[in-house]
C-alpha positions as protocol buffer text, in pm:
chain_id: "A"
residue {
  index: 1
  type: UNK
  ca { x: -708 y: 524 z: 677 }
}
residue {
  index: 2
  type: UNK
  ca { x: -749 y: 609 z: 312 }
}
residue {
  index: 3
  type: UNK
  ca { x: -1065 y: 515 z: 125 }
}
residue {
  index: 4
  type: UNK
  ca { x: -935 y: 437 z: -219 }
}
residue {
  index: 5
  type: UNK
  ca { x: -1160 y: 392 z: -518 }
}
residue {
  index: 6
  type: UNK
  ca { x: -1057 y: 306 z: -871 }
}
residue {
  index: 7
  type: UNK
  ca { x: -885 y: 619 z: -990 }
}
residue {
  index: 8
  type: UNK
  ca { x: -933 y: 720 z: -1350 }
}
residue {
  index: 9
  type: UNK
  ca { x: -757 y: 1052 z: -1309 }
}
residue {
  index: 10
  type: UNK
  ca { x: -398 y: 1078 z: -1412 }
}
residue {
  index: 11
  type: UNK
  ca { x: -143 y: 1093 z: -1134 }
}
residue {
  index: 12
  type: UNK
  ca { x: 112 y: 1263 z: -1353 }
}
residue {
  index: 13
  type: UNK
  ca { x: 258 y: 1553 z: -1162 }
}
residue {
  index: 14
  type: UNK
  ca { x: 257 y: 1903 z: -1296 }
}
residue {
  index: 15
  type: UNK
  ca { x: 615 y: 1990 z: -1368 }
}
residue {
  index: 16
  type: UNK
  ca { x: 778 y: 2326 z: -1391 }
}
residue {
  index: 17
  type: UNK
  ca { x: 938 y: 2402 z: -1724 }
}
residue {
  index: 18
  type: UNK
  ca { x: 1308 y: 2334 z: -1724 }
}
residue {
  index: 19
  type: UNK
  ca { x: 1365 y: 2667 z: -1892 }
}
residue {
  index: 20
  type: UNK
  ca { x: 1373 y: 3002 z: -1718 }
}
residue {
  index: 21
  type: UNK
  ca { x: 1272 y: 2990 z: -1354 }
}
residue {
  index: 22
  type: UNK
  ca { x: 970 y: 3188 z: -1246 }
}
residue {
  index: 23
  type: UNK
  ca { x: 933 y: 3348 z: -906 }
}
residue {
  index: 24
  type: UNK
  ca { x: 569 y: 3320 z: -796 }
}
residue {
  index: 25
  type: UNK
  ca { x: 385 y: 3646 z: -752 }
}
residue {
  index: 26
  type: UNK
  ca { x: 205 y: 3725 z: -428 }
}
residue {
  index: 27
  type: UNK
  ca { x: -121 y: 3638 z: -600 }
}
residue {
  index: 28
  type: UNK
  ca { x: 15 y: 3299 z: -707 }
}
residue {
  index: 29
  type: UNK
  ca { x: 147 y: 3230 z: -358 }
}
residue {
  index: 30
  type: UNK
  ca { x: -190 y: 3311 z: -208 }
}
residue {
  index: 31
  type: UNK
  ca { x: -361 y: 3087 z: -462 }
}
residue {
  index: 32
  type: UNK
  ca { x: -120 y: 2807 z: -372 }
}
residue {
  index: 33
  type: UNK
  ca { x: -213 y: 2844 z: -4 }
}
residue {
  index: 34
  type: UNK
  ca { x: -584 y: 2841 z: -80 }
}
residue {
  index: 35
  type: UNK
  ca { x: -564 y: 2525 z: -291 }
}
residue {
  index: 36
  type: UNK
  ca { x: -342 y: 2362 z: -27 }
}
residue {
  index: 37
  type: UNK
  ca { x: -610 y: 2427 z: 236 }
}
residue {
  index: 38
  type: UNK
  ca { x: -873 y: 2286 z: 1 }
}
residue {
  index: 39
  type: UNK
  ca { x: -659 y: 1976 z: -48 }
}
residue {
  index: 40
  type: UNK
  ca { x: -643 y: 1918 z: 327 }
}
residue {
  index: 41
  type: UNK
  ca { x: -1019 y: 1949 z: 353 }
}
residue {
  index: 42
  type: UNK
  ca { x: -1066 y: 1703 z: 67 }
}
residue {
  index: 43
  type: UNK
  ca { x: -824 y: 1453 z: 220 }
}
residue {
  index: 44
  type: UNK
  ca { x: -999 y: 1471 z: 557 }
}
residue {
  index: 45
  type: UNK
  ca { x: -1327 y: 1398 z: 379 }
}
residue {
  index: 46
  type: UNK
  ca { x: -1172 y: 1097 z: 206 }
}
residue {
  index: 47
  type: UNK
  ca { x: -1184 y: 1260 z: -137 }
}
residue {
  index: 48
  type: UNK
  ca { x: -834 y: 1166 z: -244 }
}
residue {
  index: 49
  type: UNK
  ca { x: -861 y: 1250 z: -613 }
}
residue {
  index: 50
  type: UNK
  ca { x: -992 y: 1595 z: -522 }
}
residue {
  index: 51
  type: UNK
  ca { x: -704 y: 1638 z: -279 }
}
residue {
  index: 52
  type: UNK
  ca { x: -460 y: 1540 z: -554 }
}
residue {
  index: 53
  type: UNK
  ca { x: -608 y: 1791 z: -796 }
}
residue {
  index: 54
  type: UNK
  ca { x: -597 y: 2073 z: -541 }
}
residue {
  index: 55
  type: UNK
  ca { x: -233 y: 2000 z: -461 }
}
residue {
  index: 56
  type: UNK
  ca { x: -146 y: 1995 z: -829 }
}
residue {
  index: 57
  type: UNK
  ca { x: -300 y: 2341 z: -867 }
}
residue {
  index: 58
  type: UNK
  ca { x: -121 y: 2461 z: -554 }
}
residue {
  index: 59
  type: UNK
  ca { x: 215 y: 2344 z: -685 }
}
residue {
  index: 60
  type: UNK
  ca { x: 147 y: 2485 z: -1030 }
}
residue {
  index: 61
  type: UNK
  ca { x: 113 y: 2826 z: -867 }
}
residue {
  index: 62
  type: UNK
  ca { x: 412 y: 2779 z: -637 }
}
residue {
  index: 63
  type: UNK
  ca { x: 625 y: 2471 z: -717 }
}
residue {
  index: 64
  type: UNK
  ca { x: 851 y: 2532 z: -416 }
}
residue {
  index: 65
  type: UNK
  ca { x: 573 y: 2554 z: -156 }
}
residue {
  index: 66
  type: UNK
  ca { x: 705 y: 2324 z: 122 }
}
residue {
  index: 67
  type: UNK
  ca { x: 373 y: 2242 z: 286 }
}
residue {
  index: 68
  type: UNK
  ca { x: 211 y: 2147 z: -44 }
}
residue {
  index: 69
  type: UNK
  ca { x: 511 y: 1933 z: -140 }
}
residue {
  index: 70
  type: UNK
  ca { x: 496 y: 1756 z: 195 }
}
residue {
  index: 71
  type: UNK
  ca { x: 122 y: 1696 z: 160 }
}
residue {
  index: 72
  type: UNK
  ca { x: 169 y: 1569 z: -195 }
}
residue {
  index: 73
  type: UNK
  ca { x: 436 y: 1331 z: -69 }
}
residue {
  index: 74
  type: UNK
  ca { x: 202 y: 1192 z: 196 }
}
residue {
  index: 75
  type: UNK
  ca { x: -73 y: 1142 z: -60 }
}
residue {
  index: 76
  type: UNK
  ca { x: 153 y: 974 z: -314 }
}
residue {
  index: 77
  type: UNK
  ca { x: 318 y: 750 z: -55 }
}
residue {
  index: 78
  type: UNK
  ca { x: 25 y: 638 z: 158 }
}
residue {
  index: 79
  type: UNK
  ca { x: -276 y: 666 z: -72 }
}
residue {
  index: 80
  type: UNK
  ca { x: -145 y: 606 z: -423 }
}
residue {
  index: 81
  type: UNK
  ca { x: 158 y: 390 z: -336 }
}
residue {
  index: 82
  type: UNK
  ca { x: 403 y: 590 z: -547 }
}
residue {
  index: 83
  type: UNK
  ca { x: 702 y: 612 z: -313 }
}
residue {
  index: 84
  type: UNK
  ca { x: 957 y: 734 z: -568 }
}
residue {
  index: 85
  type: UNK
  ca { x: 739 y: 1031 z: -659 }
}
residue {
  index: 86
  type: UNK
  ca { x: 675 y: 1097 z: -291 }
}
residue {
  index: 87
  type: UNK
  ca { x: 1051 y: 1114 z: -228 }
}
residue {
  index: 88
  type: UNK
  ca { x: 1086 y: 1389 z: -489 }
}
residue {
  index: 89
  type: UNK
  ca { x: 828 y: 1603 z: -313 }
}
residue {
  index: 90
  type: UNK
  ca { x: 973 y: 1551 z: 34 }
}
residue {
  index: 91
  type: UNK
  ca { x: 1317 y: 1633 z: -102 }
}
residue {
  index: 92
  type: UNK
  ca { x: 1187 y: 1954 z: -261 }
}
residue {
  index: 93
  type: UNK
  ca { x: 1019 y: 2053 z: 67 }
}
residue {
  index: 94
  type: UNK
  ca { x: 1347 y: 2004 z: 253 }
}
residue {
  index: 95
  type: UNK
  ca { x: 1547 y: 2196 z: -7 }
}
residue {
  index: 96
  type: UNK
  ca { x: 1327 y: 2498 z: 50 }
}
residue {
  index: 97
  type: UNK
  ca { x: 1283 y: 2450 z: 426 }
}
residue {
  index: 98
  type: UNK
  ca { x: 1582 y: 2254 z: 564 }
}
residue {
  index: 99
  type: UNK
  ca { x: 1441 y: 2245 z: 918 }
}
residue {
  index: 100
  type: UNK
  ca { x: 1109 y: 2090 z: 808 }
}
residue {
  index: 101
  type: UNK
  ca { x: 1119 y: 1793 z: 1045 }
}
residue {
  index: 102
  type: UNK
  ca { x: 775 y: 1664 z: 950 }
}
residue {
  index: 103
  type: UNK
  ca { x: 884 y: 1627 z: 587 }
}
residue {
  index: 104
  type: UNK
  ca { x: 1210 y: 1466 z: 702 }
}
residue {
  index: 105
  type: UNK
  ca { x: 1016 y: 1214 z: 911 }
}
residue {
  index: 106
  type: UNK
  ca { x: 787 y: 1139 z: 617 }
}
residue {
  index: 107
  type: UNK
  ca { x: 1087 y: 1089 z: 389 }
}
residue {
  index: 108
  type: UNK
  ca { x: 1233 y: 849 z: 644 }
}
residue {
  index: 109
  type: UNK
  ca { x: 901 y: 662 z: 648 }
}
residue {
  index: 110
  type: UNK
  ca { x: 928 y: 605 z: 273 }
}
residue {
  index: 111
  type: UNK
  ca { x: 1282 y: 473 z: 312 }
}
residue {
  index: 112
  type: UNK
  ca { x: 1161 y: 245 z: 592 }
}
residue {
  index: 113
  type: UNK
  ca { x: 891 y: 102 z: 366 }
}
residue {
  index: 114
  type: UNK
  ca { x: 1149 y: 57 z: 89 }
}
residue {
  index: 115
  type: UNK
  ca { x: 1382 y: -139 z: 316 }
}
residue {
  index: 116
  type: UNK
  ca { x: 1644 y: 137 z: 312 }
}
residue {
  index: 117
  type: UNK
  ca { x: 1689 y: 109 z: 687 }
}
residue {
  index: 118
  type: UNK
  ca { x: 2021 y: 292 z: 724 }
}
residue {
  index: 119
  type: UNK
  ca { x: 1888 y: 590 z: 529 }
}
residue {
  index: 120
  type: UNK
  ca { x: 1572 y: 593 z: 740 }
}
residue {
  index: 121
  type: UNK
  ca { x: 1769 y: 572 z: 1066 }
}
residue {
  index: 122
  type: UNK
  ca { x: 1988 y: 869 z: 974 }
}
residue {
  index: 123
  type: UNK
  ca { x: 1684 y: 1083 z: 901 }
}
residue {
  index: 124
  type: UNK
  ca { x: 1499 y: 983 z: 1218 }
}
residue {
  index: 125
  type: UNK
  ca { x: 1808 y: 1068 z: 1423 }
}
residue {
  index: 126
  type: UNK
  ca { x: 1826 y: 1412 z: 1262 }
}
residue {
  index: 127
  type: UNK
  ca { x: 1461 y: 1471 z: 1348 }
}
residue {
  index: 128
  type: UNK
  ca { x: 1517 y: 1371 z: 1710 }
}
residue {
  index: 129
  type: UNK
  ca { x: 1782 y: 1644 z: 1737 }
}
residue {
  index: 130
  type: UNK
  ca { x: 1515 y: 1904 z: 1659 }
}
residue {
  index: 131
  type: UNK
  ca { x: 1389 y: 2012 z: 2000 }
}
residue {
  index: 132
  type: UNK
  ca { x: 1103 y: 2206 z: 1839 }
}
residue {
  index: 133
  type: UNK
  ca { x: 955 y: 1903 z: 1660 }
}
residue {
  index: 134
  type: UNK
  ca { x: 613 y: 1857 z: 1825 }
}
residue {
  index: 135
  type: UNK
  ca { x: 575 y: 1478 z: 1782 }
}
residue {
  index: 136
  type: UNK
  ca { x: 918 y: 1323 z: 1849 }
}
residue {
  index: 137
  type: UNK
  ca { x: 760 y: 998 z: 1970 }
}
residue {
  index: 138
  type: UNK
  ca { x: 662 y: 919 z: 1610 }
}
residue {
  index: 139
  type: UNK
  ca { x: 1020 y: 945 z: 1486 }
}
residue {
  index: 140
  type: UNK
  ca { x: 1146 y: 764 z: 1797 }
}
residue {
  index: 141
  type: UNK
  ca { x: 904 y: 476 z: 1747 }
}
residue {
  index: 142
  type: UNK
  ca { x: 974 y: 447 z: 1376 }
}
residue {
  index: 143
  type: UNK
  ca { x: 1347 y: 460 z: 1448 }
}
residue {
  index: 144
  type: UNK
  ca { x: 1300 y: 158 z: 1670 }
}
residue {
  index: 145
  type: UNK
  ca { x: 1109 y: -29 z: 1401 }
}
residue {
  index: 146
  type: UNK
  ca { x: 1384 y: 50 z: 1151 }
}
residue {
  index: 147
  type: UNK
  ca { x: 1639 y: -98 z: 1392 }
}
residue {
  index: 148
  type: UNK
  ca { x: 1425 y: -409 z: 1429 }
}
residue {
  index: 149
  type: UNK
  ca { x: 1387 y: -457 z: 1055 }
}
residue {
  index: 150
  type: UNK
  ca { x: 1762 y: -409 z: 1025 }
}
residue {
  index: 151
  type: UNK
  ca { x: 1816 y: -695 z: 1270 }
}
residue {
  index: 152
  type: UNK
  ca { x: 1891 y: -505 z: 1592 }
}
residue {
  index: 153
  type: UNK
  ca { x: 1601 y: -597 z: 1826 }
}
residue {
  index: 154
  type: UNK
  ca { x: 1762 y: -468 z: 2146 }
}
residue {
  index: 155
  type: UNK
  ca { x: 1814 y: -120 z: 2006 }
}
residue {
  index: 156
  type: UNK
  ca { x: 1465 y: -139 z: 1862 }
}
residue {
  index: 157
  type: UNK
  ca { x: 1309 y: -211 z: 2201 }
}
residue {
  index: 158
  type: UNK
  ca { x: 1508 y: 66 z: 2367 }
}
residue {
  index: 159
  type: UNK
  ca { x: 1394 y: 321 z: 2111 }
}
residue {
  index: 160
  type: UNK
  ca { x: 1027 y: 221 z: 2110 }
}
residue {
  index: 161
  type: UNK
  ca { x: 1014 y: 213 z: 2490 }
}
residue {
  index: 162
  type: UNK
  ca { x: 1141 y: 571 z: 2486 }
}
residue {
  index: 163
  type: UNK
  ca { x: 858 y: 659 z: 2247 }
}
residue {
  index: 164
  type: UNK
  ca { x: 580 y: 518 z: 2467 }
}
residue {
  index: 165
  type: UNK
  ca { x: 737 y: 680 z: 2772 }
}
residue {
  index: 166
  type: UNK
  ca { x: 713 y: 1015 z: 2595 }
}
residue {
  index: 167
  type: UNK
  ca { x: 356 y: 946 z: 2483 }
}
residue {
  index: 168
  type: UNK
  ca { x: 175 y: 672 z: 2680 }
}
residue {
  index: 169
  type: UNK
  ca { x: -108 y: 681 z: 2426 }
}
residue {
  index: 170
  type: UNK
  ca { x: 120 y: 590 z: 2134 }
}
residue {
  index: 171
  type: UNK
  ca { x: -73 y: 282 z: 2022 }
}
residue {
  index: 172
  type: UNK
  ca { x: 167 y: 176 z: 1748 }
}
residue {
  index: 173
  type: UNK
  ca { x: 453 y: 172 z: 1999 }
}
residue {
  index: 174
  type: UNK
  ca { x: 288 y: -87 z: 2223 }
}
residue {
  index: 175
  type: UNK
  ca { x: 183 y: -292 z: 1923 }
}
residue {
  index: 176
  type: UNK
  ca { x: 535 y: -297 z: 1779 }
}
residue {
  index: 177
  type: UNK
  ca { x: 691 y: -383 z: 2116 }
}
residue {
  index: 178
  type: UNK
  ca { x: 452 y: -675 z: 2141 }
}
residue {
  index: 179
  type: UNK
  ca { x: 535 y: -790 z: 1790 }
}
residue {
  index: 180
  type: UNK
  ca { x: 910 y: -771 z: 1853 }
}
residue {
  index: 181
  type: UNK
  ca { x: 889 y: -968 z: 2177 }
}
residue {
  index: 182
  type: UNK
  ca { x: 653 y: -1223 z: 2020 }
}
residue {
  index: 183
  type: UNK
  ca { x: 870 y: -1274 z: 1712 }
}
residue {
  index: 184
  type: UNK
  ca { x: 1185 y: -1312 z: 1924 }
}
residue {
  index: 185
  type: UNK
  ca { x: 1030 y: -1579 z: 2148 }
}
residue {
  index: 186
  type: UNK
  ca { x: 956 y: -1365 z: 2455 }
}
residue {
  index: 187
  type: UNK
  ca { x: 586 y: -1443 z: 2467 }
}
residue {
  index: 188
  type: UNK
  ca { x: 518 y: -1339 z: 2827 }
}
residue {
  index: 189
  type: UNK
  ca { x: 666 y: -994 z: 2768 }
}
residue {
  index: 190
  type: UNK
  ca { x: 479 y: -972 z: 2438 }
}
residue {
  index: 191
  type: UNK
  ca { x: 152 y: -1031 z: 2623 }
}
residue {
  index: 192
  type: UNK
  ca { x: 237 y: -757 z: 2871 }
}
residue {
  index: 193
  type: UNK
  ca { x: 292 y: -512 z: 2587 }
}
residue {
  index: 194
  type: UNK
  ca { x: -29 y: -613 z: 2412 }
}
residue {
  index: 195
  type: UNK
  ca { x: -208 y: -558 z: 2745 }
}
residue {
  index: 196
  type: UNK
  ca { x: -60 y: -207 z: 2757 }
}
residue {
  index: 197
  type: UNK
  ca { x: -178 y: -167 z: 2398 }
}
residue {
  index: 198
  type: UNK
  ca { x: -534 y: -257 z: 2496 }
}
residue {
  index: 199
  type: UNK
  ca { x: -533 y: -49 z: 2817 }
}
residue {
  index: 200
  type: UNK
  ca { x: -401 y: 267 z: 2654 }
}
residue {
  index: 201
  type: UNK
  ca { x: -588 y: 229 z: 2325 }
}
residue {
  index: 202
  type: UNK
  ca { x: -929 y: 86 z: 2425 }
}
residue {
  index: 203
  type: UNK
  ca { x: -1097 y: 193 z: 2101 }
}
residue {
  index: 204
  type: UNK
  ca { x: -862 y: -13 z: 1884 }
}
residue {
  index: 205
  type: UNK
  ca { x: -1014 y: -355 z: 1815 }
}
residue {
  index: 206
  type: UNK
  ca { x: -679 y: -501 z: 1709 }
}
residue {
  index: 207
  type: UNK
  ca { x: -545 y: -445 z: 2062 }
}
residue {
  index: 208
  type: UNK
  ca { x: -796 y: -694 z: 2206 }
}
residue {
  index: 209
  type: UNK
  ca { x: -722 y: -945 z: 1931 }
}
residue {
  index: 210
  type: UNK
  ca { x: -345 y: -922 z: 1981 }
}
residue {
  index: 211
  type: UNK
  ca { x: -378 y: -965 z: 2356 }
}
residue {
  index: 212
  type: UNK
  ca { x: -612 y: -1262 z: 2320 }
}
residue {
  index: 213
  type: UNK
  ca { x: -393 y: -1445 z: 2067 }
}
residue {
  index: 214
  type: UNK
  ca { x: -89 y: -1392 z: 2287 }
}
residue {
  index: 215
  type: UNK
  ca { x: -265 y: -1519 z: 2599 }
}
residue {
  index: 216
  type: UNK
  ca { x: -382 y: -1825 z: 2408 }
}
residue {
  index: 217
  type: UNK
  ca { x: -19 y: -1901 z: 2322 }
}
residue {
  index: 218
  type: UNK
  ca { x: 54 y: -1908 z: 2696 }
}
residue {
  index: 219
  type: UNK
  ca { x: -238 y: -2143 z: 2756 }
}
residue {
  index: 220
  type: UNK
  ca { x: -439 y: -1876 z: 2938 }
}
residue {
  index: 221
  type: UNK
  ca { x: -767 y: -1982 z: 2780 }
}
residue {
  index: 222
  type: UNK
  ca { x: -1006 y: -1791 z: 3005 }
}
residue {
  index: 223
  type: UNK
  ca { x: -805 y: -1470 z: 2978 }
}
residue {
  index: 224
  type: UNK
  ca { x: -790 y: -1510 z: 2600 }
}
residue {
  index: 225
  type: UNK
  ca { x: -1168 y: -1554 z: 2579 }
}
residue {
  index: 226
  type: UNK
  ca { x: -1217 y: -1241 z: 2788 }
}
residue {
  index: 227
  type: UNK
  ca { x: -984 y: -1045 z: 2560 }
}
residue {
  index: 228
  type: UNK
  ca { x: -1165 y: -1163 z: 2245 }
}
residue {
  index: 229
  type: UNK
  ca { x: -1510 y: -1078 z: 2381 }
}
residue {
  index: 230
  type: UNK
  ca { x: -1502 y: -703 z: 2297 }
}
residue {
  index: 231
  type: UNK
  ca { x: -1361 y: -754 z: 1947 }
}
residue {
  index: 232
  type: UNK
  ca { x: -1689 y: -828 z: 1766 }
}
residue {
  index: 233
  type: UNK
  ca { x: -1878 y: -509 z: 1863 }
}
residue {
  index: 234
  type: UNK
  ca { x: -1566 y: -304 z: 1799 }
}
residue {
  index: 235
  type: UNK
  ca { x: -1496 y: -451 z: 1455 }
}
residue {
  index: 236
  type: UNK
  ca { x: -1585 y: -130 z: 1271 }
}
residue {
  index: 237
  type: UNK
  ca { x: -1310 y: 54 z: 1456 }
}
residue {
  index: 238
  type: UNK
  ca { x: -1037 y: -138 z: 1276 }
}
residue {
  index: 239
  type: UNK
  ca { x: -1071 y: 71 z: 961 }
}
residue {
  index: 240
  type: UNK
  ca { x: -1039 y: 396 z: 1152 }
}
residue {
  index: 241
  type: UNK
  ca { x: -722 y: 324 z: 1350 }
}
């Protein structure tokens, strides 16, 4: 998703002085919001260094701004691969806004990547108790993957199936179900899930590849060839999904 180039800019975060605390003025808060919006625009355009700089300015004006801290966490985790620094920003966002389920999900995602599965599971479960969280299928699906990585495939399947039931277009859910079934020796069921992946996510080239490889394992040569056929013209889509 991120288009990373060699970054010459420093990723050192702007820190608030450990001395007397400063309450941002209304002008500073407004400036923080403006630079946060500019950061989102830069990120959407693939200008990650610009996004970083705008978030640094935003947090300089208002170090406690939850949305900017959450956005900084996403950038540090997914674009610049600095998970420990990302955790600090997610934690700050949650200190200021304890019901910030998006930041809690993102913090859980870092723990999942770090192999801290129990910590991730606890956070995902907290998010799923928030009935106002608009995308619970993401937390539900990631909860399932955390269970799988922890060595509990049955609970993993149950959780991810709940996610794709909530959102039938949740591509990652079908993919992960297929991977779990494939890696636990249930190839026929894996193929069914990869077929769901392809049917519900027709613009994702990987879905055709996964289905074809799985069918080849079952000896379904003609079906595998048919699945592979669309992959070549769709190759460019891989980088966008």
